[in-house]
Every structure is written in C-alpha cells, then in structure tokens.
Amino acid sequence: QVQLVETGGGLVQSGGSLRLSCATSGDILSIALMAWYRQAPGKPRDLVASITGGGTTNYMDSVKDRFTISRDNAQNTVSLQMNGLQVEDTALYYCNAVNVATTHSTYPEVWGQGTLVAVSS
C-alpha cells in the first residue's frame, strides 16, 4: 500500500507565498516521476510541475518564473514552493507519483487527496 499526503495549502493574499509538501508512505524503493497537478472548479486537471528522479524539471508556462519544484529521493517527498501567487492559481493541488517501486509491487500511478490553495485579491 502506497499513499501520498499533501500539506501546506491554505488561504493567502495575492503576491504571497506558500510551500506545498507531499509525503509518501509505504515500503517505497524509488519513484520515477513526481509531479504537482491542480484543478480549478469546472476545469480539467492540469500539470503544474514535474520532476524526475534525476532532477529534470518541467513547468507549465504560467508558473515557470514563480514556482519551484524539488524532491528528496531519500525521503521520497516532493515540494512546490509557490511565490507571487495570483488569484488564478486558486485550485485544488494534487501530488502525483509515477512508477512507484516497492519491495513487492510497482504502482504505475498514485495520487494524493489534494490540498486547497486559495488566493485572494
């Protein structure tokens, strides 16, 4: 059994900052890719940022200059530092892990439950 748990969401004013963290549980050996997605009401779930085990990152254009994704391979955690938050960043943010290898199984994709980020003007 593998679980992802996001923390760090909340309500902030425009221009403020938040740091989201995603902790994993289970007998995890490695995770090929970790990512953050977000979904606003009535909109599809979009990839915000991703990072490979080797540290290669990818960002959606609208957050590239403001957000930073990082991971700790030893702890199997991933974080998203969000600066200069804007109202349009308001969404439910999900942690995602791809190819989660455990002692007995490999899980193709695992999702967290989501954490709410609300940005006020």
Tab-separated table of N, CA, C and O in Angstrom:
chain	number	residue	atom	x	y	z
A	1	GLN	N	0.834	-1.184	0.000
A	1	GLN	CA	0.000	0.000	0.000
A	1	GLN	C	0.881	1.250	0.000
A	1	GLN	O	1.800	1.355	0.817
A	2	VAL	N	0.607	2.152	-0.924
A	2	VAL	CA	1.336	3.403	-1.046
A	2	VAL	C	0.347	4.545	-0.936
A	2	VAL	O	-0.726	4.520	-1.555
A	3	GLN	N	0.719	5.545	-0.165
A	3	GLN	CA	-0.124	6.714	-0.011
A	3	GLN	C	0.688	7.984	-0.177
A	3	GLN	O	1.869	8.039	0.184
A	4	LEU	N	0.056	9.012	-0.730
A	4	LEU	CA	0.623	10.346	-0.832
A	4	LEU	C	-0.267	11.291	-0.047
A	4	LEU	O	-1.487	11.248	-0.179
A	5	VAL	N	0.341	12.150	0.750
A	5	VAL	CA	-0.406	13.099	1.555
A	5	VAL	C	0.163	14.489	1.355
A	5	VAL	O	1.333	14.733	1.654
A	6	GLU	N	-0.673	15.396	0.855
A	6	GLU	CA	-0.262	16.773	0.633
A	6	GLU	C	-0.553	17.630	1.858
A	6	GLU	O	-1.581	17.455	2.515
A	7	THR	N	0.329	18.574	2.127
A	7	THR	CA	0.129	19.556	3.178
A	7	THR	C	0.622	20.907	2.691
A	7	THR	O	1.362	20.995	1.721
A	8	GLY	N	0.213	21.957	3.374
A	8	GLY	CA	0.717	23.280	3.096
A	8	GLY	C	-0.245	24.221	2.406
A	8	GLY	O	0.057	25.406	2.243
A	9	GLY	N	-1.388	23.719	1.990
A	9	GLY	CA	-2.355	24.575	1.350
A	9	GLY	C	-2.987	25.538	2.335
A	9	GLY	O	-2.848	25.402	3.550
A	10	GLY	N	-3.682	26.524	1.805
A	10	GLY	CA	-4.334	27.497	2.652
A	10	GLY	C	-4.756	28.710	1.868
A	10	GLY	O	-4.721	28.724	0.639
A	11	LEU	N	-5.151	29.724	2.603
A	11	LEU	CA	-5.596	30.984	2.018
A	11	LEU	C	-4.492	32.023	2.152
A	11	LEU	O	-3.981	32.252	3.251
A	12	VAL	N	-4.136	32.631	1.044
A	12	VAL	CA	-3.113	33.670	1.044
A	12	VAL	C	-3.566	34.825	0.176
A	12	VAL	O	-4.426	34.683	-0.695
A	13	GLN	N	-2.966	35.972	0.420
A	13	GLN	CA	-3.248	37.153	-0.371
A	13	GLN	C	-2.414	37.151	-1.645
A	13	GLN	O	-1.328	36.564	-1.695
A	14	SER	N	-2.920	37.787	-2.669
A	14	SER	CA	-2.171	37.917	-3.914
A	14	SER	C	-0.773	38.455	-3.646
A	14	SER	O	-0.588	39.393	-2.879
A	15	GLY	N	0.199	37.841	-4.282
A	15	GLY	CA	1.585	38.212	-4.078
A	15	GLY	C	2.281	37.434	-2.983
A	15	GLY	O	3.506	37.518	-2.849
A	16	GLY	N	1.526	36.681	-2.222
A	16	GLY	CA	2.089	35.910	-1.136
A	16	GLY	C	2.690	34.601	-1.600
A	16	GLY	O	2.726	34.288	-2.795
A	17	SER	N	3.145	33.814	-0.631
A	17	SER	CA	3.825	32.558	-0.920
A	17	SER	C	3.265	31.420	-0.089
A	17	SER	O	2.766	31.620	1.021
A	18	LEU	N	3.358	30.235	-0.641
A	18	LEU	CA	3.031	29.006	0.060
A	18	LEU	C	4.016	27.934	-0.362
A	18	LEU	O	4.539	27.974	-1.476
A	19	ARG	N	4.235	26.988	0.513
A	19	ARG	CA	5.046	25.838	0.182
A	19	ARG	C	4.231	24.577	0.421
A	19	ARG	O	3.829	24.293	1.553
A	20	LEU	N	3.994	23.842	-0.635
A	20	LEU	CA	3.281	22.582	-0.552
A	20	LEU	C	4.276	21.438	-0.414
A	20	LEU	O	5.338	21.449	-1.040
A	21	SER	N	3.912	20.470	0.388
A	21	SER	CA	4.746	19.297	0.558
A	21	SER	C	3.908	18.051	0.363
A	21	SER	O	2.720	18.031	0.685
A	22	CYS	N	4.536	17.020	-0.150
A	22	CYS	CA	3.879	15.744	-0.377
A	22	CYS	C	4.726	14.660	0.259
A	22	CYS	O	5.871	14.428	-0.164
A	23	ALA	N	4.168	14.021	1.255
A	23	ALA	CA	4.840	12.929	1.927
A	23	ALA	C	4.305	11.597	1.437
A	23	ALA	O	3.127	11.478	1.098
A	24	THR	N	5.168	10.614	1.387
A	24	THR	CA	4.776	9.285	0.943
A	24	THR	C	4.847	8.306	2.091
A	24	THR	O	5.599	8.490	3.052
A	25	SER	N	4.065	7.261	1.988
A	25	SER	CA	4.126	6.183	2.956
A	25	SER	C	4.071	4.862	2.209
A	25	SER	O	3.497	4.765	1.125
A	26	GLY	N	4.651	3.855	2.810
A	26	GLY	CA	4.748	2.559	2.183
A	26	GLY	C	6.199	2.161	2.026
A	26	GLY	O	7.110	2.974	2.200
A	27	ASP	N	6.410	0.915	1.685
A	27	ASP	CA	7.770	0.394	1.536
A	27	ASP	C	8.305	0.762	0.155
A	27	ASP	O	8.431	-0.086	-0.731
A	28	ILE	N	8.634	2.038	-0.023
A	28	ILE	CA	8.993	2.582	-1.324
A	28	ILE	C	10.494	2.502	-1.565
A	28	ILE	O	11.289	2.947	-0.739
A	29	LEU	N	10.841	1.970	-2.718
A	29	LEU	CA	12.235	1.895	-3.130
A	29	LEU	C	12.626	3.064	-4.014
A	29	LEU	O	13.734	3.601	-3.886
A	30	SER	N	11.742	3.453	-4.925
A	30	SER	CA	12.036	4.549	-5.827
A	30	SER	C	10.755	5.031	-6.482
A	30	SER	O	9.767	4.303	-6.552
A	31	ILE	N	10.803	6.266	-6.973
A	31	ILE	CA	9.699	6.858	-7.708
A	31	ILE	C	10.281	7.527	-8.945
A	31	ILE	O	11.124	8.416	-8.834
A	32	ALA	N	9.825	7.112	-10.116
A	32	ALA	CA	10.419	7.605	-11.352
A	32	ALA	C	10.129	9.085	-11.586
A	32	ALA	O	10.995	9.837	-12.033
A	33	LEU	N	8.920	9.504	-11.298
A	33	LEU	CA	8.498	10.870	-11.561
A	33	LEU	C	7.544	11.320	-10.472
A	33	LEU	O	6.658	10.570	-10.067
A	34	MET	N	7.720	12.534	-10.011
A	34	MET	CA	6.784	13.137	-9.076
A	34	MET	C	6.330	14.468	-9.649
A	34	MET	O	7.098	15.158	-10.322
A	35	ALA	N	5.092	14.805	-9.380
A	35	ALA	CA	4.523	15.976	-10.017
A	35	ALA	C	3.444	16.598	-9.147
A	35	ALA	O	2.908	15.966	-8.230
A	36	TRP	N	3.148	17.834	-9.467
A	36	TRP	CA	2.021	18.540	-8.882
A	36	TRP	C	1.039	18.906	-9.986
A	36	TRP	O	1.443	19.447	-11.021
A	37	TYR	N	-0.209	18.591	-9.768
A	37	TYR	CA	-1.295	18.980	-10.642
A	37	TYR	C	-2.225	19.915	-9.881
A	37	TYR	O	-2.214	19.959	-8.649
A	38	ARG	N	-3.040	20.631	-10.611
A	38	ARG	CA	-4.063	21.444	-9.963
A	38	ARG	C	-5.334	21.419	-10.788
A	38	ARG	O	-5.307	21.258	-12.005
A	39	GLN	N	-6.432	21.588	-10.097
A	39	GLN	CA	-7.725	21.588	-10.741
A	39	GLN	C	-8.602	22.661	-10.115
A	39	GLN	O	-8.874	22.633	-8.914
A	40	ALA	N	-9.019	23.602	-10.928
A	40	ALA	CA	-9.948	24.635	-10.511
A	40	ALA	C	-11.364	24.185	-10.829
A	40	ALA	O	-11.574	23.322	-11.691
A	41	PRO	N	-12.355	24.756	-10.156
A	41	PRO	CA	-13.739	24.344	-10.403
A	41	PRO	C	-14.123	24.460	-11.873
A	41	PRO	O	-13.876	25.486	-12.510
A	42	GLY	N	-14.710	23.409	-12.404
A	42	GLY	CA	-15.166	23.408	-13.778
A	42	GLY	C	-14.076	23.298	-14.824
A	42	GLY	O	-14.367	23.438	-16.016
A	43	LYS	N	-12.847	23.057	-14.406
A	43	LYS	CA	-11.736	22.968	-15.339
A	43	LYS	C	-11.049	21.617	-15.211
A	43	LYS	O	-11.157	20.951	-14.181
A	44	PRO	N	-10.338	21.205	-16.247
A	44	PRO	CA	-9.620	19.931	-16.168
A	44	PRO	C	-8.415	20.022	-15.249
A	44	PRO	O	-7.940	21.113	-14.914
A	45	ARG	N	-7.932	18.875	-14.870
A	45	ARG	CA	-6.747	18.812	-14.035
A	45	ARG	C	-5.511	19.047	-14.895
A	45	ARG	O	-5.280	18.345	-15.881
A	46	ASP	N	-4.707	20.031	-14.535
A	46	ASP	CA	-3.547	20.426	-15.317
A	46	ASP	C	-2.257	20.119	-14.580
A	46	ASP	O	-2.173	20.248	-13.357
A	47	LEU	N	-1.244	19.765	-15.339
A	47	LEU	CA	0.092	19.562	-14.779
A	47	LEU	C	0.715	20.914	-14.476
A	47	LEU	O	0.845	21.762	-15.360
A	48	VAL	N	1.119	21.112	-13.237
A	48	VAL	CA	1.760	22.346	-12.821
A	48	VAL	C	3.272	22.232	-12.951
A	48	VAL	O	3.929	23.102	-13.530
A	49	ALA	N	3.827	21.180	-12.403
A	49	ALA	CA	5.265	20.975	-12.434
A	49	ALA	C	5.566	19.512	-12.193
A	49	ALA	O	4.805	18.808	-11.515
A	50	SER	N	6.668	19.047	-12.738
A	50	SER	CA	7.093	17.674	-12.534
A	50	SER	C	8.595	17.626	-12.357
A	50	SER	O	9.320	18.536	-12.775
A	51	ILE	N	9.049	16.549	-11.766
A	51	ILE	CA	10.477	16.365	-11.560
A	51	ILE	C	10.789	14.879	-11.602
A	51	ILE	O	10.102	14.058	-10.993
A	52	THR	N	11.817	14.517	-12.343
A	52	THR	CA	12.236	13.126	-12.440
A	52	THR	C	13.155	12.776	-11.289
A	52	THR	O	13.602	13.633	-10.521
A	53	GLY	N	13.453	11.493	-11.185
A	53	GLY	CA	14.390	11.059	-10.169
A	53	GLY	C	15.763	11.666	-10.334
A	53	GLY	O	16.498	11.835	-9.352
A	54	GLY	N	16.122	12.002	-11.564
A	54	GLY	CA	17.395	12.634	-11.837
A	54	GLY	C	17.400	14.132	-11.680
A	54	GLY	O	18.445	14.770	-11.857
A	55	GLY	N	16.240	14.726	-11.376
A	55	GLY	CA	16.173	16.152	-11.120
A	55	GLY	C	15.751	17.009	-12.292
A	55	GLY	O	15.771	18.245	-12.191
A	56	THR	N	15.359	16.408	-13.397
A	56	THR	CA	14.872	17.174	-14.536
A	56	THR	C	13.480	17.702	-14.245
A	56	THR	O	12.585	16.942	-13.884
A	57	THR	N	13.291	19.005	-14.412
A	57	THR	CA	12.025	19.643	-14.066
A	57	THR	C	11.294	20.146	-15.293
A	57	THR	O	11.888	20.413	-16.335
A	58	ASN	N	9.995	20.288	-15.139
A	58	ASN	CA	9.141	20.834	-16.173
A	58	ASN	C	8.039	21.634	-15.503
A	58	ASN	O	7.494	21.202	-14.477
A	59	TYR	N	7.705	22.801	-16.068
A	59	TYR	CA	6.697	23.680	-15.503
A	59	TYR	C	5.716	24.126	-16.568
A	59	TYR	O	6.086	24.321	-17.726
A	60	MET	N	4.486	24.327	-16.168
A	60	MET	CA	3.560	24.993	-17.056
A	60	MET	C	3.996	26.452	-17.180
A	60	MET	O	4.556	27.036	-16.245
A	61	ASP	N	3.743	27.039	-18.338
A	61	ASP	CA	4.294	28.350	-18.642
A	61	ASP	C	3.902	29.423	-17.629
A	61	ASP	O	4.716	30.281	-17.277
A	62	SER	N	2.688	29.382	-17.147
A	62	SER	CA	2.200	30.450	-16.286
A	62	SER	C	2.824	30.466	-14.895
A	62	SER	O	2.684	31.449	-14.172
A	63	VAL	N	3.517	29.403	-14.513
A	63	VAL	CA	4.133	29.355	-13.189
A	63	VAL	C	5.644	29.267	-13.252
A	63	VAL	O	6.305	29.265	-12.207
A	64	LYS	N	6.205	29.215	-14.425
A	64	LYS	CA	7.630	28.937	-14.597
A	64	LYS	C	8.527	29.889	-13.813
A	64	LYS	O	9.560	29.478	-13.270
A	65	ASP	N	8.175	31.150	-13.749
A	65	ASP	CA	9.005	32.146	-13.082
A	65	ASP	C	8.664	32.331	-11.612
A	65	ASP	O	9.309	33.133	-10.924
A	66	ARG	N	7.685	31.582	-11.131
A	66	ARG	CA	7.209	31.812	-9.774
A	66	ARG	C	7.269	30.577	-8.881
A	66	ARG	O	7.382	30.710	-7.661
A	67	PHE	N	7.149	29.397	-9.468
A	67	PHE	CA	7.099	28.159	-8.699
A	67	PHE	C	8.387	27.368	-8.869
A	67	PHE	O	9.028	27.410	-9.921
A	68	THR	N	8.738	26.624	-7.840
A	68	THR	CA	9.894	25.749	-7.890
A	68	THR	C	9.534	24.396	-7.293
A	68	THR	O	9.067	24.328	-6.156
A	69	ILE	N	9.759	23.352	-8.065
A	69	ILE	CA	9.514	22.004	-7.578
A	69	ILE	C	10.841	21.374	-7.169
A	69	ILE	O	11.871	21.605	-7.806
A	70	SER	N	10.816	20.610	-6.111
A	70	SER	CA	12.011	19.923	-5.652
A	70	SER	C	11.614	18.596	-5.026
A	70	SER	O	10.459	18.403	-4.642
A	71	ARG	N	12.556	17.687	-4.940
A	71	ARG	CA	12.276	16.398	-4.328
A	71	ARG	C	13.461	15.918	-3.525
A	71	ARG	O	14.605	16.311	-3.770
A	72	ASP	N	13.164	15.073	-2.585
A	72	ASP	CA	14.170	14.430	-1.766
A	72	ASP	C	14.034	12.938	-2.022
A	72	ASP	O	13.088	12.308	-1.554
A	73	ASN	N	14.950	12.385	-2.788
A	73	ASN	CA	14.851	10.981	-3.157
A	73	ASN	C	15.023	10.042	-1.970
A	73	ASN	O	14.494	8.932	-1.970
A	74	ALA	N	15.776	10.477	-0.980
A	74	ALA	CA	15.967	9.647	0.200
A	74	ALA	C	14.684	9.530	1.008
A	74	ALA	O	14.379	8.468	1.557
A	75	GLN	N	13.949	10.627	1.084
A	75	GLN	CA	12.704	10.642	1.843
A	75	GLN	C	11.484	10.361	0.976
A	75	GLN	O	10.380	10.179	1.504
A	76	ASN	N	11.676	10.355	-0.342
A	76	ASN	CA	10.564	10.184	-1.277
A	76	ASN	C	9.475	11.218	-1.035
A	76	ASN	O	8.290	10.893	-0.896
A	77	THR	N	9.910	12.458	-0.979
A	77	THR	CA	8.989	13.573	-0.838
A	77	THR	C	9.193	14.551	-1.985
A	77	THR	O	10.254	14.583	-2.615
A	78	VAL	N	8.188	15.345	-2.245
A	78	VAL	CA	8.266	16.383	-3.257
A	78	VAL	C	7.599	17.636	-2.705
A	78	VAL	O	6.605	17.548	-1.976
A	79	SER	N	8.166	18.784	-3.039
A	79	SER	CA	7.642	20.055	-2.562
A	79	SER	C	7.432	20.994	-3.731
A	79	SER	O	8.031	20.842	-4.789
A	80	LEU	N	6.580	21.962	-3.511
A	80	LEU	CA	6.331	23.002	-4.500
A	80	LEU	C	6.343	24.339	-3.786
A	80	LEU	O	5.432	24.633	-3.006
A	81	GLN	N	7.375	25.124	-4.034
A	81	GLN	CA	7.464	26.468	-3.493
A	81	GLN	C	6.766	27.410	-4.456
A	81	GLN	O	7.156	27.510	-5.617
A	82	MET	N	5.754	28.099	-3.974
A	82	MET	CA	4.948	28.969	-4.808
A	82	MET	C	5.104	30.402	-4.322
A	82	MET	O	4.717	30.731	-3.205
A	83	ASN	N	5.669	31.231	-5.163
A	83	ASN	CA	5.849	32.644	-4.864
A	83	ASN	C	5.025	33.486	-5.820
A	83	ASN	O	4.670	33.048	-6.914
A	84	GLY	N	4.757	34.705	-5.408
A	84	GLY	CA	3.991	35.602	-6.256
A	84	GLY	C	2.647	35.035	-6.659
A	84	GLY	O	2.251	35.122	-7.832
A	85	LEU	N	1.947	34.453	-5.704
A	85	LEU	CA	0.676	33.795	-6.011
A	85	LEU	C	-0.349	34.784	-6.550
A	85	LEU	O	-0.423	35.930	-6.110
A	86	GLN	N	-1.119	34.312	-7.495
A	86	GLN	CA	-2.146	35.099	-8.141
A	86	GLN	C	-3.493	34.421	-7.947
A	86	GLN	O	-3.569	33.225	-7.675
A	87	VAL	N	-4.550	35.190	-8.107
A	87	VAL	CA	-5.895	34.655	-7.933
A	87	VAL	C	-6.120	33.448	-8.837
A	87	VAL	O	-6.768	32.473	-8.436
A	88	GLU	N	-5.589	33.495	-10.038
A	88	GLU	CA	-5.780	32.394	-10.972
A	88	GLU	C	-5.054	31.121	-10.563
A	88	GLU	O	-5.242	30.071	-11.189
A	89	ASP	N	-4.213	31.191	-9.542
A	89	ASP	CA	-3.576	29.993	-9.018
A	89	ASP	C	-4.493	29.212	-8.083
A	89	ASP	O	-4.144	28.104	-7.666
A	90	THR	N	-5.615	29.782	-7.735
A	90	THR	CA	-6.556	29.120	-6.844
A	90	THR	C	-7.017	27.798	-7.443
A	90	THR	O	-7.514	27.754	-8.569
A	91	ALA	N	-6.839	26.732	-6.701
A	91	ALA	CA	-7.195	25.407	-7.189
A	91	ALA	C	-6.945	24.386	-6.097
A	91	ALA	O	-6.339	24.683	-5.065
A	92	LEU	N	-7.407	23.181	-6.344
A	92	LEU	CA	-7.043	22.038	-5.536
A	92	LEU	C	-5.778	21.446	-6.132
A	92	LEU	O	-5.748	21.113	-7.320
A	93	TYR	N	-4.739	21.364	-5.330
A	93	TYR	CA	-3.446	20.883	-5.801
A	93	TYR	C	-3.234	19.435	-5.377
A	93	TYR	O	-3.400	19.085	-4.210
A	94	TYR	N	-2.850	18.611	-6.350
A	94	TYR	CA	-2.668	17.182	-6.125
A	94	TYR	C	-1.217	16.770	-6.330
A	94	TYR	O	-0.568	17.195	-7.289
A	95	CYS	N	-0.751	15.932	-5.463
A	95	CYS	CA	0.539	15.291	-5.635
A	95	CYS	C	0.360	14.018	-6.451
A	95	CYS	O	-0.623	13.290	-6.280
A	96	ASN	N	1.296	13.763	-7.343
A	96	ASN	CA	1.227	12.610	-8.228
A	96	ASN	C	2.585	11.925	-8.281
A	96	ASN	O	3.621	12.590	-8.318
A	97	ALA	N	2.568	10.617	-8.286
A	97	ALA	CA	3.794	9.837	-8.396
A	97	ALA	C	3.607	8.752	-9.435
A	97	ALA	O	2.582	8.072	-9.454
A	98	VAL	N	4.596	8.590	-10.294
A	98	VAL	CA	4.541	7.630	-11.392
A	98	VAL	C	5.606	6.569	-11.196
A	98	VAL	O	6.739	6.880	-10.833
A	99	ASN	N	5.228	5.335	-11.457
A	99	ASN	CA	6.127	4.192	-11.317
A	99	ASN	C	6.755	4.149	-9.925
A	99	ASN	O	7.959	4.329	-9.752
A	100	VAL	N	5.898	3.926	-8.963
A	100	VAL	CA	6.325	3.824	-7.573
A	100	VAL	C	6.712	2.380	-7.298
A	100	VAL	O	5.860	1.490	-7.291
A	101	ALA	N	7.992	2.158	-7.091
A	101	ALA	CA	8.501	0.816	-6.869
A	101	ALA	C	8.574	0.521	-5.386
A	101	ALA	O	9.170	1.278	-4.612
A	102	THR	N	7.968	-0.578	-4.993
A	102	THR	CA	8.051	-1.060	-3.624
A	102	THR	C	8.735	-2.415	-3.617
A	102	THR	O	9.099	-2.953	-4.668
A	103	THR	N	8.874	-2.968	-2.455
A	103	THR	CA	9.538	-4.256	-2.334
A	103	THR	C	8.819	-5.341	-3.127
A	103	THR	O	9.456	-6.213	-3.734
A	104	HIS	N	7.501	-5.274	-3.156
A	104	HIS	CA	6.717	-6.345	-3.758
A	104	HIS	C	5.981	-5.960	-5.036
A	104	HIS	O	5.592	-6.855	-5.793
A	105	SER	N	5.789	-4.687	-5.277
A	105	SER	CA	4.987	-4.261	-6.414
A	105	SER	C	5.488	-2.948	-6.979
A	105	SER	O	6.243	-2.223	-6.329
A	106	THR	N	5.063	-2.662	-8.192
A	106	THR	CA	5.269	-1.357	-8.797
A	106	THR	C	3.908	-0.766	-9.121
A	106	THR	O	3.096	-1.391	-9.797
A	107	TYR	N	3.658	0.433	-8.635
A	107	TYR	CA	2.396	1.110	-8.849
A	107	TYR	C	2.573	2.120	-9.969
A	107	TYR	O	3.372	3.045	-9.838
A	108	PRO	N	1.853	1.964	-11.078
A	108	PRO	CA	2.045	2.865	-12.218
A	108	PRO	C	1.788	4.324	-11.897
A	108	PRO	O	2.510	5.198	-12.386
A	109	GLU	N	0.784	4.591	-11.096
A	109	GLU	CA	0.432	5.970	-10.774
A	109	GLU	C	-0.311	6.022	-9.447
A	109	GLU	O	-1.224	5.237	-9.207
A	110	VAL	N	0.086	6.963	-8.612
A	110	VAL	CA	-0.533	7.156	-7.311
A	110	VAL	C	-0.855	8.637	-7.145
A	110	VAL	O	-0.049	9.500	-7.512
A	111	TRP	N	-2.015	8.926	-6.587
A	111	TRP	CA	-2.465	10.291	-6.367
A	111	TRP	C	-2.709	10.562	-4.898
A	111	TRP	O	-3.167	9.692	-4.157
A	112	GLY	N	-2.421	11.785	-4.490
A	112	GLY	CA	-2.811	12.245	-3.177
A	112	GLY	C	-4.249	12.717	-3.180
A	112	GLY	O	-4.921	12.731	-4.220
A	113	GLN	N	-4.729	13.112	-2.020
A	113	GLN	CA	-6.121	13.523	-1.889
A	113	GLN	C	-6.359	14.977	-2.273
A	113	GLN	O	-7.506	15.387	-2.466
A	114	GLY	N	-5.308	15.749	-2.371
A	114	GLY	CA	-5.407	17.144	-2.736
A	114	GLY	C	-5.360	18.076	-1.547
A	114	GLY	O	-5.784	17.736	-0.447
A	115	THR	N	-4.822	19.261	-1.767
A	115	THR	CA	-4.821	20.317	-0.765
A	115	THR	C	-5.234	21.616	-1.440
A	115	THR	O	-4.814	21.917	-2.556
A	116	LEU	N	-6.077	22.374	-0.773
A	116	LEU	CA	-6.660	23.563	-1.383
A	116	LEU	C	-5.755	24.767	-1.220
A	116	LEU	O	-5.291	25.078	-0.124
A	117	VAL	N	-5.517	25.452	-2.329
A	117	VAL	CA	-4.825	26.730	-2.340
A	117	VAL	C	-5.816	27.788	-2.805
A	117	VAL	O	-6.358	27.690	-3.903
A	118	ALA	N	-6.057	28.762	-1.967
A	118	ALA	CA	-6.979	29.842	-2.297
A	118	ALA	C	-6.248	31.173	-2.191
A	118	ALA	O	-5.681	31.493	-1.145
A	119	VAL	N	-6.267	31.934	-3.256
A	119	VAL	CA	-5.561	33.208	-3.318
A	119	VAL	C	-6.588	34.323	-3.434
A	119	VAL	O	-7.408	34.332	-4.361
A	120	SER	N	-6.547	35.244	-2.517
A	120	SER	CA	-7.487	36.349	-2.503
A	120	SER	C	-6.835	37.606	-3.045
A	120	SER	O	-5.616	37.794	-2.961
A	121	SER	N	-7.658	38.482	-3.590
A	121	SER	CA	-7.174	39.746	-4.119
A	121	SER	C	-7.304	40.870	-3.118
A	121	SER	O	-6.715	41.928	-3.280
